[in-house]
Amino acid sequence: MQLRLREFSARAPGLAALLALLAGCSGEDHPEPEDEGVKSNPPAERTEPEISDIEREFLRHAESLEDSKNRYFGRQQIAELKLALNQVNLAPAERSKLLAQLAFHHLRVGEGRAARRAIDAAYEYEDALSPQTKIQLRKARAMISLREAEIENCVQRHNAQCCIFPLAGGGLHEVAGPARAATADLLEILKSAPGDEMVQWLLNLAAMATGNYPGVVPEPFRIPPEHFEPGEAGSDLDPFVDVAPMLGINTFDLCGGVVVEDFNNDGYFDILSSTSDPRGSLHLYLSEGSMRFRDATDESGVRPQLGGFNCVAADYDNDGDTDVLVLRGAWLGTQGTIRNSLLRNDTSPGGGKVQFTDVTAVAGLADPAYPTQTAAWGDLDNDGDLDLFVGNESAKELRLKDSAGDFPSQLFQNNGDGTFTDIAATAGVQNDRFCKGVTMGDYDNDRDLDIFVSNVGKNRLYRNDGDGSFTDVAPDLGITGSGGYDFAPWFFDFNNDGWLDLFVGAYKAHLKDFMRDARGESHGARVPGLYRNNGDGTFTDIAREAGLDHPYLPMGANFGDFDNDGWLDIYLATGDSNFETLTPNVLLKNLAGQGFENVTYAARLGHLQKGHGVSFADFDRDGDLDLYHQLGGFFPGDKFHNALFLNPGTGNGFLDVRCRGTKSNRSGFGVRAALAIEFPGGQRQTLHRSAGSLSSFGGSPHDSLHFGIPASAKPVELRVYWPCSNTEQAFSGLQVNTIIEVVEGKSGFSLRQEL
C-alpha cells in the first residue's frame, strides 16, 4: 500500500499551523521562480567511466538543482538548518521547530532514517510547545511513520496488490510496526481535534494497512464500508491485475510520462517511460511477443535522456516509425529552462534494432528552452506533416511586477525537411499563461484542428481560422474554467454523436473533501469540466448532471473503451506533490453517453500512488484494452513502481483500425472514423473515434482507433475521413475481433490480425 507522506504545504488541509513549524516547504500552488540563496557543498560527481555529452549536459542541470533551495530537489535547506541548529542558545521551541523542518527536508530527498532521527529529536522539547504545535508535531511524526510503512512494505516487499485502495490481501503490511505507530498518533490527534478530516482519512488508511479497518477506527471517523461497494455499473466487472512486477517492467521512478507505440513495427506494443528525476533516464521496454519484454534502454540510445517530466510521440518526419519528444522543467520556474529532446527513431526499415538520435538542435527545438510538461502534435495547416504546440509555464500573468518567468507557449510549424519554425507569435497562440495541458481536435468539424490549452488561470480554445492564425474563443463559449488549476484536457466523442466533446480535469481538492465525499456529504473541491458539444459551435458543461461532481485531483489522465461496450471511459491518475495526499486513482465507466459512474473499486484500480502517464493498449492481444500506468511522486524520496494492469475482459468484441495517410500525415493524426454496428433486431448504432486526440499525460497508441463492440452486435460499415485530401472512404465486409489497416486513397482494407 502507499501510505505515503506528501509535502507540508499551504495546499494541505489542516496543516496551516504546521507551516509555521515547517517554514519554506512550499507546495505546487505557488509557481514562482526559485530564490537562489546560499550555496552548499555540491553532491559528489558521478564516476562512471563513460558519460556522453548529452548525459553530461543534463547532469549539470541536476547538480544545479541539488545545489540550491529548489522545493523538490534542493539540498541547501538541509545545510542551512543544520547550521542553525548548531547555535547553543536556541530556545527549546525554536529548536523543535528547526528539527521538524529538518525532518521534512530529509524525508523530501529520500533520507528516511535521518528524518526519523530529526523528528524524534524534536519531541525531546515537547514540553516547551503549545498544545496546537504539539498536534502539528504529532502529525509530522505520523506521516513519517506512514512513509516508513511504505518503504518497508510497498517498496521493499512490493507485490501486485500493493497500494490498491481499499487495502486487502497482499496490500496488507507484513511489517506492521510503522503503520501501527501512525495509527496511535492519529488517534491521539483526534482526541484533541476530532473534526480534522485529513487526519480521519489517514487514520482509515493506516488501519487498513494493518488489517484493522474498520474496527480500530471509531465510527465518527470512519470511511463507511459501503463507500467501497462496486455499484450497479461495476457489479459485473472482474478486477484488473498488475503484472508489471512479473514482467520486469515496473520501473521505479518519480512522476513522469509514458508512450506506448510499436517502435520497431513488429506488430507488438512497446513501452517508453520518463521520470522527472533530474538524474533518472528514460526507460524503453521492447515487446518480444507473448507478454515478454526486453529492457532496451541502453542499446536504443535513450539512457542519456535524463529528467523527462513527460513524453509525447509522433511520426514527425513521415518515415513510418514513431519518434518521441521529451519535455522538461515543469514546476521549476526559472530553474526549469532545460531544453526538451526530439528523439528521431532511426530503426531500420523492416524492423531490427531500435535506435533513437537526439536531433533537437538541428530541428530548431532546443533554444529557447522553457519549462513545460505538455505538448501536442497535429497537422494544423493540413500540409501532410505534423506541427507541434508546446505549452510552457509562463509566469507573466502571475508576476506582473517584472518579466521573470515570461515563457510564452510555442507553435512549431513543420517545414517538411526535419526542421521547425516557431510561429506562435504570428499565429496568436503564445498563451502567456502557466500552461498545464494541451490537446488538439476539430471541435467545429470544419476540417482543421483546433487547440485547447488548460492553464493555471483561464483556459483557452484556439479556433483554427484556416489561414495560419487562431482566435481564442473560450470566453465566448464559456469554457475558460474558474481560473484555478486545470490539468489533463482532451477532445473525445463521449456520446457518439459525431461532434468532439471536451474533458478538462480540475486540480483542486483536499483530503477533507475526499472524506466528506466518501460519507455522501457536500464537499468543497472543484469538479472537472465535461463540455458537451452542441453541434453548432458551442458547448454546455454537463459535468454535474453526468455524475462527475466529486473530488478527483487528476494530474494525468486518459480515456478508452475498457469494457468494449462502444463508449469511451475515463481513467484519472490522481494526487499532488504533498506527501499526505493519498487518493485513489479513478476509473469512470461511460453510461451510454448519458453520464459516468465510478467503478474503481470493482476493477481494483484505486492505486494510491501518484499518477501521471496513462496508456490504454491491448498488450496481451486478447482484444481488450489494458492499462499501463506511470507512478511516482515529485520528491526524490517519493518514487514508486510503474504498473501494467491486465484487463480481465467482459465478453464483448472489438474492431481495431490502423490508419495510414498518404496525402495526410502518415500516422493519420486528425482522422475521424465512424463505425456502424448492427444488433440482432436490426437496430443500428454508430460509434465515433478521432485519431491523435489524447490527454496531456495520455500515452496510448495514436494510430490505433479501437472500437469496442457489444457481444450481440456486429460491425457493418466503417467510414474514415482524411483531413488533407478532404475525402471519405467507406469499408464493408468487416469482421468482429480483427485488426485492420486502411490506407488513404486505397480501396479496401488489409487484415493485420484476427483474434
mmCIF file of C-alpha atoms in Angstrom, residues 46-379:
data_model
loop_
_atom_site.group_PDB
_atom_site.id
_atom_site.type_symbol
_atom_site.label_atom_id
_atom_site.label_comp_id
_atom_site.label_asym_id
_atom_site.label_seq_id
_atom_site.Cartn_x
_atom_site.Cartn_y
_atom_site.Cartn_z
ATOM 1 C CA ARG A 46 29.250 10.520 -10.863
ATOM 2 C CA THR A 47 32.278 8.333 -11.512
ATOM 3 C CA GLU A 48 31.054 6.179 -14.368
ATOM 4 C CA PRO A 49 33.886 5.997 -16.903
ATOM 5 C CA GLU A 50 31.811 6.782 -19.980
ATOM 6 C CA ILE A 51 29.272 9.581 -19.860
ATOM 7 C CA SER A 52 28.036 11.006 -23.140
ATOM 8 C CA ASP A 53 27.951 14.725 -23.814
ATOM 9 C CA ILE A 54 24.144 14.592 -23.739
ATOM 10 C CA GLU A 55 24.059 12.920 -20.333
ATOM 11 C CA ARG A 56 26.702 15.313 -19.018
ATOM 12 C CA GLU A 57 24.547 18.226 -20.195
ATOM 13 C CA PHE A 58 21.561 17.039 -18.154
ATOM 14 C CA LEU A 59 23.695 16.090 -15.153
ATOM 15 C CA ARG A 60 24.828 19.708 -14.934
ATOM 16 C CA HIS A 61 21.180 20.700 -14.558
ATOM 17 C CA ALA A 62 20.700 18.023 -11.899
ATOM 18 C CA GLU A 63 23.664 19.300 -9.901
ATOM 19 C CA SER A 64 22.430 22.881 -10.199
ATOM 20 C CA LEU A 65 19.014 21.892 -8.829
ATOM 21 C CA GLU A 66 20.501 19.921 -5.966
ATOM 22 C CA ASP A 67 22.904 22.743 -5.079
ATOM 23 C CA SER A 68 20.024 25.170 -4.495
ATOM 24 C CA LYS A 69 16.878 25.703 -2.461
ATOM 25 C CA ASN A 70 14.665 24.169 -5.115
ATOM 26 C CA ARG A 71 11.490 22.945 -3.421
ATOM 27 C CA TYR A 72 11.817 19.477 -4.914
ATOM 28 C CA PHE A 73 15.479 18.643 -5.417
ATOM 29 C CA GLY A 74 17.434 21.295 -3.500
ATOM 30 C CA ARG A 75 19.705 20.401 -0.569
ATOM 31 C CA GLN A 76 20.628 23.867 0.660
ATOM 32 C CA GLN A 77 17.776 23.796 3.151
ATOM 33 C CA ILE A 78 19.364 20.858 4.982
ATOM 34 C CA ALA A 79 22.739 22.562 5.222
ATOM 35 C CA GLU A 80 21.211 25.807 6.479
ATOM 36 C CA LEU A 81 19.056 24.061 9.087
ATOM 37 C CA LYS A 82 21.995 22.079 10.415
ATOM 38 C CA LEU A 83 23.962 25.309 10.677
ATOM 39 C CA ALA A 84 21.109 26.979 12.559
ATOM 40 C CA LEU A 85 20.822 24.032 14.937
ATOM 41 C CA ASN A 86 24.466 24.444 15.898
ATOM 42 C CA GLN A 87 23.528 27.570 17.846
ATOM 43 C CA VAL A 88 23.889 26.771 21.526
ATOM 44 C CA ASN A 89 21.413 29.328 22.865
ATOM 45 C CA LEU A 90 18.338 28.281 20.852
ATOM 46 C CA ALA A 91 15.084 28.301 22.785
ATOM 47 C CA PRO A 92 13.580 24.797 23.082
ATOM 48 C CA ALA A 93 10.525 25.686 20.992
ATOM 49 C CA GLU A 94 12.703 27.132 18.231
ATOM 50 C CA ARG A 95 14.977 24.084 18.261
ATOM 51 C CA SER A 96 11.955 21.799 17.954
ATOM 52 C CA LYS A 97 10.676 23.862 15.020
ATOM 53 C CA LEU A 98 14.021 23.664 13.207
ATOM 54 C CA LEU A 99 14.278 19.928 13.822
ATOM 55 C CA ALA A 100 10.785 19.411 12.375
ATOM 56 C CA GLN A 101 11.809 21.373 9.292
ATOM 57 C CA LEU A 102 14.952 19.280 9.021
ATOM 58 C CA ALA A 103 12.890 16.094 9.292
ATOM 59 C CA PHE A 104 10.749 17.149 6.363
ATOM 60 C CA HIS A 105 13.690 18.031 4.124
ATOM 61 C CA HIS A 106 15.464 14.760 4.887
ATOM 62 C CA LEU A 107 12.242 12.986 4.026
ATOM 63 C CA ARG A 108 11.861 15.021 0.836
ATOM 64 C CA VAL A 109 15.239 13.949 -0.541
ATOM 65 C CA GLY A 110 14.763 10.321 0.464
ATOM 66 C CA GLU A 111 16.750 10.204 3.704
ATOM 67 C CA GLY A 112 14.173 8.428 5.837
ATOM 68 C CA ARG A 113 16.400 7.407 8.715
ATOM 69 C CA ALA A 114 17.706 10.960 9.107
ATOM 70 C CA ALA A 115 14.095 12.196 9.046
ATOM 71 C CA ARG A 116 13.228 9.810 11.864
ATOM 72 C CA ARG A 117 16.193 10.941 13.955
ATOM 73 C CA ALA A 118 15.257 14.595 13.466
ATOM 74 C CA ILE A 119 11.577 14.164 14.358
ATOM 75 C CA ASP A 120 12.470 12.115 17.449
ATOM 76 C CA ALA A 121 14.879 14.859 18.499
ATOM 77 C CA ALA A 122 12.142 17.454 18.014
ATOM 78 C CA TYR A 123 9.996 15.536 20.508
ATOM 79 C CA GLU A 124 12.629 15.979 23.197
ATOM 80 C CA TYR A 125 11.387 19.571 23.523
ATOM 81 C CA GLU A 126 7.682 18.701 23.529
ATOM 82 C CA ASP A 127 7.102 20.275 26.944
ATOM 83 C CA ALA A 128 8.079 23.695 25.558
ATOM 84 C CA LEU A 129 5.446 23.596 22.814
ATOM 85 C CA SER A 130 1.906 24.949 22.783
ATOM 86 C CA PRO A 131 -0.951 22.407 22.576
ATOM 87 C CA GLN A 132 -1.622 23.253 18.924
ATOM 88 C CA THR A 133 2.037 22.962 17.998
ATOM 89 C CA LYS A 134 2.173 19.584 19.723
ATOM 90 C CA ILE A 135 -0.678 18.415 17.489
ATOM 91 C CA GLN A 136 1.172 19.518 14.370
ATOM 92 C CA LEU A 137 4.344 17.838 15.546
ATOM 93 C CA ARG A 138 2.410 14.622 16.119
ATOM 94 C CA LYS A 139 1.017 14.898 12.586
ATOM 95 C CA ALA A 140 4.536 15.183 11.260
ATOM 96 C CA ARG A 141 5.613 12.090 13.181
ATOM 97 C CA ALA A 142 2.578 10.135 11.990
ATOM 98 C CA MET A 143 3.382 10.973 8.384
ATOM 99 C CA ILE A 144 6.998 9.928 8.790
ATOM 100 C CA SER A 145 5.728 6.634 10.189
ATOM 101 C CA LEU A 146 3.459 6.212 7.188
ATOM 102 C CA ARG A 147 6.360 6.785 4.842
ATOM 103 C CA GLU A 148 8.409 4.212 6.740
ATOM 104 C CA ALA A 149 5.467 1.837 6.389
ATOM 105 C CA GLU A 150 5.502 2.304 2.639
ATOM 106 C CA ILE A 151 9.247 1.766 2.297
ATOM 107 C CA GLU A 152 9.217 -1.360 4.469
ATOM 108 C CA ASN A 153 6.271 -2.909 2.664
ATOM 109 C CA CYS A 154 5.192 -1.392 -0.641
ATOM 110 C CA VAL A 155 8.712 -0.741 -1.915
ATOM 111 C CA GLN A 156 10.968 -3.350 -0.332
ATOM 112 C CA ARG A 157 8.281 -6.073 -0.396
ATOM 113 C CA HIS A 158 6.473 -4.900 -3.494
ATOM 114 C CA ASN A 159 3.737 -7.086 -4.949
ATOM 115 C CA ALA A 160 0.882 -6.638 -7.404
ATOM 116 C CA GLN A 161 -1.657 -5.771 -4.690
ATOM 117 C CA CYS A 162 0.378 -3.042 -3.006
ATOM 118 C CA CYS A 163 -1.388 0.309 -2.630
ATOM 119 C CA ILE A 164 -4.703 -0.776 -4.179
ATOM 120 C CA PHE A 165 -7.443 1.011 -2.245
ATOM 121 C CA PRO A 166 -9.191 -0.331 -0.206
ATOM 122 C CA LEU A 167 -6.174 -2.235 1.064
ATOM 123 C CA ALA A 168 -6.573 -6.004 1.264
ATOM 124 C CA GLY A 169 -4.749 -9.264 0.595
ATOM 125 C CA GLY A 170 -1.173 -8.587 -0.465
ATOM 126 C CA GLY A 171 -1.741 -4.912 0.195
ATOM 127 C CA LEU A 172 -1.718 -5.508 3.958
ATOM 128 C CA HIS A 173 1.562 -4.733 5.663
ATOM 129 C CA GLU A 174 3.800 -7.606 6.609
ATOM 130 C CA VAL A 175 5.919 -5.172 8.622
ATOM 131 C CA ALA A 176 3.086 -3.601 10.616
ATOM 132 C CA GLY A 177 5.000 -1.582 13.211
ATOM 133 C CA PRO A 178 5.243 1.741 11.326
ATOM 134 C CA ALA A 179 1.533 1.781 10.363
ATOM 135 C CA ARG A 180 0.579 0.915 13.948
ATOM 136 C CA ALA A 181 2.706 3.801 15.211
ATOM 137 C CA ALA A 182 0.966 6.132 12.770
ATOM 138 C CA THR A 183 -2.427 4.833 13.880
ATOM 139 C CA ALA A 184 -1.604 5.599 17.512
ATOM 140 C CA ASP A 185 -0.506 9.159 16.707
ATOM 141 C CA LEU A 186 -3.535 9.826 14.515
ATOM 142 C CA LEU A 187 -5.949 8.550 17.161
ATOM 143 C CA GLU A 188 -4.252 10.751 19.733
ATOM 144 C CA ILE A 189 -4.610 13.814 17.481
ATOM 145 C CA LEU A 190 -8.329 13.165 17.058
ATOM 146 C CA LYS A 191 -8.817 13.274 20.819
ATOM 147 C CA SER A 192 -7.910 16.983 20.690
ATOM 148 C CA ALA A 193 -9.063 17.758 17.144
ATOM 149 C CA PRO A 194 -11.930 15.371 16.334
ATOM 150 C CA GLY A 195 -13.039 17.441 13.350
ATOM 151 C CA ASP A 196 -9.750 17.135 11.454
ATOM 152 C CA GLU A 197 -10.934 15.246 8.391
ATOM 153 C CA MET A 198 -7.464 14.957 6.899
ATOM 154 C CA VAL A 199 -6.371 13.009 9.978
ATOM 155 C CA GLN A 200 -9.556 10.932 9.794
ATOM 156 C CA TRP A 201 -8.773 9.932 6.201
ATOM 157 C CA LEU A 202 -5.186 8.959 7.046
ATOM 158 C CA LEU A 203 -6.359 7.016 10.093
ATOM 159 C CA ASN A 204 -8.554 4.850 7.889
ATOM 160 C CA LEU A 205 -5.629 4.138 5.565
ATOM 161 C CA ALA A 206 -3.268 3.301 8.431
ATOM 162 C CA ALA A 207 -5.845 0.967 9.942
ATOM 163 C CA MET A 208 -6.379 -0.756 6.596
ATOM 164 C CA ALA A 209 -2.623 -1.334 6.262
ATOM 165 C CA THR A 210 -2.595 -3.476 9.392
ATOM 166 C CA GLY A 211 -5.896 -5.218 8.651
ATOM 167 C CA ASN A 212 -7.696 -3.342 11.445
ATOM 168 C CA TYR A 213 -10.219 -1.392 9.377
ATOM 169 C CA PRO A 214 -12.941 -0.678 10.246
ATOM 170 C CA GLY A 215 -12.672 -1.998 13.814
ATOM 171 C CA VAL A 216 -9.895 0.212 15.161
ATOM 172 C CA VAL A 217 -11.414 3.357 13.655
ATOM 173 C CA PRO A 218 -14.082 4.957 15.857
ATOM 174 C CA GLU A 219 -17.354 5.196 13.954
ATOM 175 C CA PRO A 220 -17.405 9.033 13.780
ATOM 176 C CA PHE A 221 -14.039 8.964 11.990
ATOM 177 C CA ARG A 222 -14.704 6.004 9.724
ATOM 178 C CA ILE A 223 -14.921 5.858 5.930
ATOM 179 C CA PRO A 224 -18.226 3.986 5.609
ATOM 180 C CA PRO A 225 -17.541 0.437 4.311
ATOM 181 C CA GLU A 226 -20.388 0.848 1.828
ATOM 182 C CA HIS A 227 -18.288 3.504 0.075
ATOM 183 C CA PHE A 228 -16.251 0.646 -1.420
ATOM 184 C CA GLU A 229 -19.199 -1.295 -2.827
ATOM 185 C CA PRO A 230 -18.980 -1.747 -6.624
ATOM 186 C CA GLY A 231 -22.292 -0.120 -7.535
ATOM 187 C CA GLU A 232 -24.617 -1.133 -10.342
ATOM 188 C CA ALA A 233 -22.222 -0.362 -13.215
ATOM 189 C CA GLY A 234 -19.389 -2.246 -11.531
ATOM 190 C CA SER A 235 -21.354 -5.264 -10.387
ATOM 191 C CA ASP A 236 -20.328 -7.403 -13.372
ATOM 192 C CA LEU A 237 -16.688 -6.297 -13.561
ATOM 193 C CA ASP A 238 -13.790 -8.535 -12.675
ATOM 194 C CA PRO A 239 -10.652 -6.990 -11.167
ATOM 195 C CA PHE A 240 -7.656 -5.850 -13.195
ATOM 196 C CA VAL A 241 -4.327 -7.382 -12.112
ATOM 197 C CA ASP A 242 -0.931 -5.657 -12.074
ATOM 198 C CA VAL A 243 1.510 -7.918 -13.964
ATOM 199 C CA ALA A 244 4.351 -5.377 -14.251
ATOM 200 C CA PRO A 245 6.388 -6.919 -11.380
ATOM 201 C CA MET A 246 6.220 -10.342 -13.026
ATOM 202 C CA LEU A 247 7.226 -8.951 -16.433
ATOM 203 C CA GLY A 248 10.066 -6.763 -15.160
ATOM 204 C CA ILE A 249 8.562 -3.533 -16.492
ATOM 205 C CA ASN A 250 7.731 -1.965 -13.116
ATOM 206 C CA THR A 251 10.274 0.857 -13.367
ATOM 207 C CA PHE A 252 10.956 2.526 -10.013
ATOM 208 C CA ASP A 253 10.812 6.270 -10.665
ATOM 209 C CA LEU A 254 9.411 9.662 -9.821
ATOM 210 C CA CYS A 255 6.435 11.051 -11.726
ATOM 211 C CA GLY A 256 6.693 11.099 -15.498
ATOM 212 C CA GLY A 257 5.050 10.230 -18.779
ATOM 213 C CA VAL A 258 4.569 7.093 -20.839
ATOM 214 C CA VAL A 259 4.414 6.321 -24.553
ATOM 215 C CA VAL A 260 3.076 3.010 -25.837
ATOM 216 C CA GLU A 261 3.802 2.514 -29.534
ATOM 217 C CA ASP A 262 5.192 -0.147 -31.858
ATOM 218 C CA PHE A 263 8.638 1.421 -32.221
ATOM 219 C CA ASN A 264 10.099 -1.291 -34.474
ATOM 220 C CA ASN A 265 6.929 -2.092 -36.438
ATOM 221 C CA ASP A 266 6.882 -5.765 -35.461
ATOM 222 C CA GLY A 267 3.211 -5.729 -34.546
ATOM 223 C CA TYR A 268 3.633 -5.551 -30.764
ATOM 224 C CA PHE A 269 3.336 -2.570 -28.461
ATOM 225 C CA ASP A 270 6.487 -1.343 -26.722
ATOM 226 C CA ILE A 271 6.701 0.871 -23.631
ATOM 227 C CA LEU A 272 8.777 4.008 -23.089
ATOM 228 C CA SER A 273 8.515 5.882 -19.797
ATOM 229 C CA SER A 274 10.121 9.030 -18.431
ATOM 230 C CA THR A 275 10.790 10.437 -14.978
ATOM 231 C CA SER A 276 11.084 13.957 -13.597
ATOM 232 C CA ASP A 277 14.082 12.804 -11.551
ATOM 233 C CA PRO A 278 16.877 15.022 -12.954
ATOM 234 C CA ARG A 279 19.231 12.034 -12.648
ATOM 235 C CA GLY A 280 16.729 9.475 -13.940
ATOM 236 C CA SER A 281 16.683 8.299 -17.543
ATOM 237 C CA LEU A 282 14.052 7.233 -19.996
ATOM 238 C CA HIS A 283 13.317 3.507 -19.962
ATOM 239 C CA LEU A 284 12.430 1.533 -23.081
ATOM 240 C CA TYR A 285 10.923 -1.944 -22.955
ATOM 241 C CA LEU A 286 10.597 -3.707 -26.309
ATOM 242 C CA SER A 287 7.947 -6.377 -26.643
ATOM 243 C CA GLU A 288 9.139 -9.786 -27.795
ATOM 244 C CA GLY A 289 5.630 -11.171 -28.071
ATOM 245 C CA SER A 290 3.670 -13.446 -25.729
ATOM 246 C CA MET A 291 3.838 -10.824 -22.966
ATOM 247 C CA ARG A 292 7.627 -10.804 -22.800
ATOM 248 C CA PHE A 293 9.596 -7.548 -22.708
ATOM 249 C CA ARG A 294 13.278 -6.746 -23.041
ATOM 250 C CA ASP A 295 14.942 -3.707 -21.488
ATOM 251 C CA ALA A 296 16.400 -1.833 -24.479
ATOM 252 C CA THR A 297 17.211 1.376 -22.608
ATOM 253 C CA ASP A 298 20.957 1.195 -23.254
ATOM 254 C CA GLU A 299 21.034 -0.207 -26.763
ATOM 255 C CA SER A 300 18.408 2.221 -28.068
ATOM 256 C CA GLY A 301 20.306 5.336 -27.031
ATOM 257 C CA VAL A 302 17.715 6.706 -24.597
ATOM 258 C CA ARG A 303 19.803 6.176 -21.450
ATOM 259 C CA PRO A 304 21.412 9.689 -21.575
ATOM 260 C CA GLN A 305 17.998 11.364 -21.723
ATOM 261 C CA LEU A 306 17.550 12.405 -18.097
ATOM 262 C CA GLY A 307 14.798 14.241 -16.269
ATOM 263 C CA GLY A 308 11.832 13.991 -18.654
ATOM 264 C CA PHE A 309 8.697 15.157 -16.873
ATOM 265 C CA ASN A 310 6.601 13.964 -19.800
ATOM 266 C CA CYS A 311 6.998 12.481 -23.277
ATOM 267 C CA VAL A 312 4.784 12.554 -26.360
ATOM 268 C CA ALA A 313 5.124 10.558 -29.564
ATOM 269 C CA ALA A 314 4.525 11.131 -33.270
ATOM 270 C CA ASP A 315 5.992 10.263 -36.661
ATOM 271 C CA TYR A 316 7.047 13.867 -37.302
ATOM 272 C CA ASP A 317 9.185 13.026 -40.361
ATOM 273 C CA ASN A 318 6.649 10.706 -42.039
ATOM 274 C CA ASP A 319 9.207 7.899 -42.412
ATOM 275 C CA GLY A 320 6.992 5.183 -40.977
ATOM 276 C CA ASP A 321 8.256 4.918 -37.417
ATOM 277 C CA THR A 322 7.364 6.698 -34.200
ATOM 278 C CA ASP A 323 9.566 9.459 -32.807
ATOM 279 C CA VAL A 324 9.483 10.874 -29.272
ATOM 280 C CA LEU A 325 9.560 14.360 -27.761
ATOM 281 C CA VAL A 326 10.785 14.566 -24.142
ATOM 282 C CA LEU A 327 9.550 17.558 -22.087
ATOM 283 C CA ARG A 328 11.408 19.103 -19.153
ATOM 284 C CA GLY A 329 11.421 21.785 -16.480
ATOM 285 C CA ALA A 330 7.838 21.656 -15.208
ATOM 286 C CA TRP A 331 7.196 23.306 -11.817
ATOM 287 C CA LEU A 332 10.815 24.509 -11.603
ATOM 288 C CA GLY A 333 10.269 28.169 -12.533
ATOM 289 C CA THR A 334 13.378 29.897 -13.836
ATOM 290 C CA GLN A 335 15.373 26.803 -12.880
ATOM 291 C CA GLY A 336 13.327 24.866 -15.405
ATOM 292 C CA THR A 337 14.857 26.388 -18.531
ATOM 293 C CA ILE A 338 16.118 22.970 -19.595
ATOM 294 C CA ARG A 339 15.837 22.028 -23.229
ATOM 295 C CA ASN A 340 13.427 19.411 -24.487
ATOM 296 C CA SER A 341 14.652 16.479 -26.591
ATOM 297 C CA LEU A 342 13.354 15.430 -30.003
ATOM 298 C CA LEU A 343 14.397 11.803 -30.436
ATOM 299 C CA ARG A 344 14.268 10.651 -34.053
ATOM 300 C CA ASN A 345 13.544 6.958 -34.486
ATOM 301 C CA ASP A 346 16.264 5.564 -36.747
ATOM 302 C CA THR A 347 15.157 1.950 -36.659
ATOM 303 C CA SER A 348 15.999 0.205 -39.927
ATOM 304 C CA PRO A 349 13.101 -0.248 -42.359
ATOM 305 C CA GLY A 350 11.507 -3.614 -41.826
ATOM 306 C CA GLY A 351 12.403 -3.684 -38.145
ATOM 307 C CA GLY A 352 15.612 -4.531 -36.357
ATOM 308 C CA LYS A 353 17.426 -2.720 -33.594
ATOM 309 C CA VAL A 354 15.573 0.304 -32.254
ATOM 310 C CA GLN A 355 17.821 3.345 -32.214
ATOM 311 C CA PHE A 356 16.979 6.933 -31.272
ATOM 312 C CA THR A 357 19.020 10.001 -32.177
ATOM 313 C CA ASP A 358 18.750 13.359 -30.390
ATOM 314 C CA VAL A 359 18.083 15.845 -33.206
ATOM 315 C CA THR A 360 16.687 18.671 -31.067
ATOM 316 C CA ALA A 361 19.209 21.318 -32.057
ATOM 317 C CA VAL A 362 19.235 20.599 -35.794
ATOM 318 C CA ALA A 363 15.410 20.526 -35.775
ATOM 319 C CA GLY A 364 15.285 24.003 -34.212
ATOM 320 C CA LEU A 365 13.618 22.920 -30.957
ATOM 321 C CA ALA A 366 16.475 23.378 -28.472
ATOM 322 C CA ASP A 367 16.560 27.143 -27.991
ATOM 323 C CA PRO A 368 14.950 28.955 -26.275
ATOM 324 C CA ALA A 369 14.320 26.434 -23.514
ATOM 325 C CA TYR A 370 11.241 26.993 -21.355
ATOM 326 C CA PRO A 371 9.758 24.902 -18.502
ATOM 327 C CA THR A 372 6.982 22.636 -19.738
ATOM 328 C CA GLN A 373 5.222 19.342 -19.152
ATOM 329 C CA THR A 374 2.780 19.354 -22.044
ATOM 330 C CA ALA A 375 2.767 19.328 -25.846
ATOM 331 C CA ALA A 376 0.588 18.055 -28.668
ATOM 332 C CA TRP A 377 1.242 17.058 -32.276
ATOM 333 C CA GLY A 378 -1.168 17.741 -35.119
ATOM 334 C CA ASP A 379 -1.266 18.830 -38.749
#
